[in-house]
PDB file of C-alpha atoms in Angstrom:
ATOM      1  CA  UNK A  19      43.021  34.216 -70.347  1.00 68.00           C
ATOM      2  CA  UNK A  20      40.428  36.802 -70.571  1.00 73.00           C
ATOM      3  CA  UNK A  21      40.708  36.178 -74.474  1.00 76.00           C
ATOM      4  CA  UNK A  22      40.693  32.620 -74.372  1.00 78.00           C
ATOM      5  CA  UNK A  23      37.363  32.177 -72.335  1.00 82.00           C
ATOM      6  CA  UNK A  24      35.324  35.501 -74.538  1.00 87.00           C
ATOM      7  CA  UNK A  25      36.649  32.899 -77.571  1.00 92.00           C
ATOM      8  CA  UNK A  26      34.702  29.982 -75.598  1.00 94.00           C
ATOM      9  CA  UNK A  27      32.168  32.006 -75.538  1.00 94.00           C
ATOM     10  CA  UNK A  28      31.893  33.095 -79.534  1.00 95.00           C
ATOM     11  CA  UNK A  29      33.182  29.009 -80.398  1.00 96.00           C
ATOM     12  CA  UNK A  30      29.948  27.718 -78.497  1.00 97.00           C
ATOM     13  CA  UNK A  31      27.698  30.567 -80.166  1.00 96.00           C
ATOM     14  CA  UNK A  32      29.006  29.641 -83.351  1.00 96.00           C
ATOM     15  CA  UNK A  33      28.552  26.045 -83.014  1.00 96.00           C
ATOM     16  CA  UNK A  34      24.994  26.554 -81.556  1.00 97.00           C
ATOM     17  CA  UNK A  35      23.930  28.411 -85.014  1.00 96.00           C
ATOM     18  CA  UNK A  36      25.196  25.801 -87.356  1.00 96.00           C
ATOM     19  CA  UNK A  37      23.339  23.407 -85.605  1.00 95.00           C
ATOM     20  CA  UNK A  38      20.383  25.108 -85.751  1.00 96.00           C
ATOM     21  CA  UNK A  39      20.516  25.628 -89.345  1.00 96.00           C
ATOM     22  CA  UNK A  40      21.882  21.858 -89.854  1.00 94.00           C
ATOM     23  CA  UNK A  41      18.134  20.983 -87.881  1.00 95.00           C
ATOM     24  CA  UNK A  42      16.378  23.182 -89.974  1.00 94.00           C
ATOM     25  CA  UNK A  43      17.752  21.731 -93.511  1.00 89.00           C
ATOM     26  CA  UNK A  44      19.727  24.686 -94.418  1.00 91.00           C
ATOM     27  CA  UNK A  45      23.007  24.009 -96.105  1.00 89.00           C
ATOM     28  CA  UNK A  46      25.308  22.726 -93.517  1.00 87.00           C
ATOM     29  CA  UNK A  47      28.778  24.333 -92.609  1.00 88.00           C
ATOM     30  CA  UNK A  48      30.010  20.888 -91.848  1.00 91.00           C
ATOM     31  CA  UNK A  49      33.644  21.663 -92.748  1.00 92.00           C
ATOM     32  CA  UNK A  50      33.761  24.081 -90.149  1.00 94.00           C
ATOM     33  CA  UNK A  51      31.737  21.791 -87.748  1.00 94.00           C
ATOM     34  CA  UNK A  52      34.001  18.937 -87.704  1.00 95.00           C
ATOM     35  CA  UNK A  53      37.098  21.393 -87.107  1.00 95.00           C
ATOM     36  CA  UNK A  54      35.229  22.190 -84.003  1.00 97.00           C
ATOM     37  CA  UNK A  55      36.938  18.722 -82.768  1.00 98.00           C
ATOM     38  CA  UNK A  56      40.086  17.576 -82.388  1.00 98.00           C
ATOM     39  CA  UNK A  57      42.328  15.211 -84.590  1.00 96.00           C
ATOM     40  CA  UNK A  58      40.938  12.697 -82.112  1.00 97.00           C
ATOM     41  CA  UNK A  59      38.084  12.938 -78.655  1.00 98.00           C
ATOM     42  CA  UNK A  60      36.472  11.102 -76.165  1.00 98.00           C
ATOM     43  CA  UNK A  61      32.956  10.692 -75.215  1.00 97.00           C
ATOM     44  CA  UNK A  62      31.742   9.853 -71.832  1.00 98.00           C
ATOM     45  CA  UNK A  63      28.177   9.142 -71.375  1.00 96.00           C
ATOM     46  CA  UNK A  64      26.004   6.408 -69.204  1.00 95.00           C
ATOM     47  CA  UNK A  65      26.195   4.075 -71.976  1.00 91.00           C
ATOM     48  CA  UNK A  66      30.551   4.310 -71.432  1.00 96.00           C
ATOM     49  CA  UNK A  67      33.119   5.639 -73.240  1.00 97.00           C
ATOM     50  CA  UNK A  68      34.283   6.050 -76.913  1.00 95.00           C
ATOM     51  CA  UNK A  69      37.383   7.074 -78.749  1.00 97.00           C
ATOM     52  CA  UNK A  70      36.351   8.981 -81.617  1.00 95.00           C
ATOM     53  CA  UNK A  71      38.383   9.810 -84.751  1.00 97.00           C
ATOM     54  CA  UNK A  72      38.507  13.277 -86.668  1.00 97.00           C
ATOM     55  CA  UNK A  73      38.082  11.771 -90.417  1.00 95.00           C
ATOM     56  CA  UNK A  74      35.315  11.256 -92.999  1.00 93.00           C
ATOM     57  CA  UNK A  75      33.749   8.561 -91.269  1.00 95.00           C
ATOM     58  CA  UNK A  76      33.139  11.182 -88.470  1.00 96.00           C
ATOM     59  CA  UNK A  77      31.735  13.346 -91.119  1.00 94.00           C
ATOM     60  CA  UNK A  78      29.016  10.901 -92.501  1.00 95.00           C
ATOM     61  CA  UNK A  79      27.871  10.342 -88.825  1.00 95.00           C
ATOM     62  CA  UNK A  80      27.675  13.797 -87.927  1.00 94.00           C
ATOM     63  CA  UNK A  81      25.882  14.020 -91.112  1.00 93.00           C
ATOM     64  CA  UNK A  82      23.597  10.787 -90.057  1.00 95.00           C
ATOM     65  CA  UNK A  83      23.087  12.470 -86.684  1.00 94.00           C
ATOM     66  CA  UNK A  84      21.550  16.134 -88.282  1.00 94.00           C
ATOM     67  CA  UNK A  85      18.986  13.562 -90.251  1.00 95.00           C
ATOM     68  CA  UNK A  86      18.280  11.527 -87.392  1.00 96.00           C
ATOM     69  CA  UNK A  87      17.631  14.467 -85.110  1.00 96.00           C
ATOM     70  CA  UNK A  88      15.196  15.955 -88.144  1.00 95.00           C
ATOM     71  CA  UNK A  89      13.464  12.292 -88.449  1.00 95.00           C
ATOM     72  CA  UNK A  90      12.494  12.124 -84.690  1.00 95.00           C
ATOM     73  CA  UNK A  91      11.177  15.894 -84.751  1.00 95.00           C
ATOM     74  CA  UNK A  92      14.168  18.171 -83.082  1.00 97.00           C
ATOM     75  CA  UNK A  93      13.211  21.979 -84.294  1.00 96.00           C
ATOM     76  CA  UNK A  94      16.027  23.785 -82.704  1.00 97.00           C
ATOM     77  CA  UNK A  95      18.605  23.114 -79.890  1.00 97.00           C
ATOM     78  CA  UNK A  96      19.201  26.181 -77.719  1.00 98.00           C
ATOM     79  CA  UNK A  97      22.045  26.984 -75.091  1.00 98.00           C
ATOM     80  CA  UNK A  98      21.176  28.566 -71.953  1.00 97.00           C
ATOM     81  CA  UNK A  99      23.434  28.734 -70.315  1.00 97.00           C
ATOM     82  CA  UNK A 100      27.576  28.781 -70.328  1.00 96.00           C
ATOM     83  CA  UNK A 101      29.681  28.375 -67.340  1.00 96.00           C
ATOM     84  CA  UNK A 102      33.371  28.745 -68.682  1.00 96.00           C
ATOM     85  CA  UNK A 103      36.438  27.629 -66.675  1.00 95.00           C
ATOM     86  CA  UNK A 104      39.929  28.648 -68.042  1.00 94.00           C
ATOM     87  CA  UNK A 105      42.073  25.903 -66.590  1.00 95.00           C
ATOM     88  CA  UNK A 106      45.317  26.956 -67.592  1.00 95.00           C
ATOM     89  CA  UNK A 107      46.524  28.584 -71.240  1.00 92.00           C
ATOM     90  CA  UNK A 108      45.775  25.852 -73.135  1.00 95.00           C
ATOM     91  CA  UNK A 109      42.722  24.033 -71.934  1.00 96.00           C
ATOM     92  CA  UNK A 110      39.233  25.558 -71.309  1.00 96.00           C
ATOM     93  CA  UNK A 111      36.321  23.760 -69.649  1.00 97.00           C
ATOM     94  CA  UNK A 112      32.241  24.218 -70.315  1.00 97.00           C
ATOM     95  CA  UNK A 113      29.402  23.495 -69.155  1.00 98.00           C
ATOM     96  CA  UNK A 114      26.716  23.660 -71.785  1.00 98.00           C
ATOM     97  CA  UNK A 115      23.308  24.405 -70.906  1.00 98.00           C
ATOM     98  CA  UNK A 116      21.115  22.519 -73.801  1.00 97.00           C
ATOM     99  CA  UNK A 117      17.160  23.001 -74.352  1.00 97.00           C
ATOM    100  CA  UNK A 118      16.081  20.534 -77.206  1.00 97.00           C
ATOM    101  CA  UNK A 119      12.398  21.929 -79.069  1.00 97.00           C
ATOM    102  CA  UNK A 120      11.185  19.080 -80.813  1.00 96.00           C
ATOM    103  CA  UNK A 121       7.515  18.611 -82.292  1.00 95.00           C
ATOM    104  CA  UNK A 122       5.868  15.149 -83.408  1.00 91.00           C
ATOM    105  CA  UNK A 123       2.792  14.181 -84.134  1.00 89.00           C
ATOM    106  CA  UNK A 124       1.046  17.474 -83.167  1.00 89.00           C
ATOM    107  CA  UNK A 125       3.052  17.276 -79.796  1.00 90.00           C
ATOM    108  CA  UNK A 126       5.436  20.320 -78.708  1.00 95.00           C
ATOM    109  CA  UNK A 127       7.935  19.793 -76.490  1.00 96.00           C
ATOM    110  CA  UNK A 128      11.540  20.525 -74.633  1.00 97.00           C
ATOM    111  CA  UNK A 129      14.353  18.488 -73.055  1.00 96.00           C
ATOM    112  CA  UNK A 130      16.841  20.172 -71.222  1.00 95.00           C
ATOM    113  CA  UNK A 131      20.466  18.979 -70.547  1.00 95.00           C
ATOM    114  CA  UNK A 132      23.875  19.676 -69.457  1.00 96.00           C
ATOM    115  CA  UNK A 133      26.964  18.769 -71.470  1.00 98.00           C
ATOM    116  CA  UNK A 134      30.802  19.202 -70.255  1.00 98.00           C
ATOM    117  CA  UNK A 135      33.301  20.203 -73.113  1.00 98.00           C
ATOM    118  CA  UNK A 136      36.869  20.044 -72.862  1.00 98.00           C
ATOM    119  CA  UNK A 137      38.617  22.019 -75.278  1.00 98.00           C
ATOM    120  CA  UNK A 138      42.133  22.726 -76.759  1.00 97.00           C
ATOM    121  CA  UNK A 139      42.907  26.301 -77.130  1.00 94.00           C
ATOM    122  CA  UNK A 140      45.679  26.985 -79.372  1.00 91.00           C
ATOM    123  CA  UNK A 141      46.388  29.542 -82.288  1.00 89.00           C
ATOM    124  CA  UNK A 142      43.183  31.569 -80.483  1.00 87.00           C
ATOM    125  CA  UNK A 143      41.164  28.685 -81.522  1.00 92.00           C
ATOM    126  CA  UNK A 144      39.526  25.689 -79.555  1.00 95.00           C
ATOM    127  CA  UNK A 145      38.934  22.290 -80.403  1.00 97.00           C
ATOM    128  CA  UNK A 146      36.651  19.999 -78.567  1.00 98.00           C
ATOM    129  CA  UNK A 147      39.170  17.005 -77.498  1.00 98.00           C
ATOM    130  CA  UNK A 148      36.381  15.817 -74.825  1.00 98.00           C
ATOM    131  CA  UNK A 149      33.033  15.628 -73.680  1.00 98.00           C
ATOM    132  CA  UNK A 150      30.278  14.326 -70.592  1.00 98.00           C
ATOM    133  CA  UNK A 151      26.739  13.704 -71.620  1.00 97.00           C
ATOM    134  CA  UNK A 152      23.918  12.308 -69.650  1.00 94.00           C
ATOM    135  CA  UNK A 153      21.860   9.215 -71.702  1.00 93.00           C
ATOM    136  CA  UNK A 154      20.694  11.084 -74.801  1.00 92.00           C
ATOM    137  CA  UNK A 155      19.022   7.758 -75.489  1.00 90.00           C
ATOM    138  CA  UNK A 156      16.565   7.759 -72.054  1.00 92.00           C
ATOM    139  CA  UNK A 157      15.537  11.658 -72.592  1.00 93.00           C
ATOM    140  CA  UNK A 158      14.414  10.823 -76.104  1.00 93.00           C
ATOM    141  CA  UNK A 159      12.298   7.435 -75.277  1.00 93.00           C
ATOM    142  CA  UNK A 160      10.845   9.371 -72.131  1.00 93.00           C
ATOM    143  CA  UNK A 161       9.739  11.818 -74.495  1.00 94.00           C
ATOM    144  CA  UNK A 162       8.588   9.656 -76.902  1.00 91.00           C
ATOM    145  CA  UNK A 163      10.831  10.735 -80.021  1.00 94.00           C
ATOM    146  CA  UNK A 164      12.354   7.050 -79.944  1.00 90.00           C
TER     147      UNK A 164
END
């Protein structure tokens, strides 16, 4: 199990830098992006829950969502924390620690949030079948990127 949570650990890594260079307009490792999820996942957030699908129309949002994120000003999305929970030999819990940098109109800022994968850990690799957010929505109005 030691294995499967040090794999957490390089999975989230990974993920953090191709988001970062999606945010920055770099070319995008999106093939390797979307195999971060699962066939299908759910989403839990204030606003309720959705069933998401693992096909090209999850592609084309994930791609919507790196040129949205540009639009409104987000620089770089850091994690700073990771608490890892192994819960048995197949399923691994995290607890992200996010810090958003966004600049807009001359104005530098940071949000900071929490979000609770759950992931599928088989062939020593994960896949992201679930995950908690707080309203994404709210944080960006209160900072005034929406």
């Amino acid at each position: 199990m030691k294995t499967q949570n040090k794999n957490a650990e390089t999975f989230f890594s990974n993920y953090e830098k191709r988001l970062n260079v999606a945010l920055k307009g770099e070319k995008i490792d999106l093939d390797t992006t979307i195999a971060s999820f699962a066939d299908c996942f759910i989403e839990s957030s204030p606003l309720g829950v959705i069933c998401g699908k693992n096909d090209s129309k999850f592609k084309a949002r994930m791609l919507k969502g790196y040129e949205f994120y540009k639009k409104i000003g987000i620089a770089s999305m850091n994690i700073l924390s990771k608490e890892i929970t192994t819960l048995d030999g197949y399923h691994t819990m995290a607890k992200i620690y996010w810090r958003t940098n966004y600049e807009k109109e001359g104005k530098i800022g940071k949000i900071e949030f929490e979000v609770i994968y759950f992931l599928h850990y088989k062939d020593k690799k994960h896949a992201i079948f679930a995950y908690i957010t707080g309203d994404e929505e709210k944080a960006l109005k209160n900072h005034g990127l929406v």
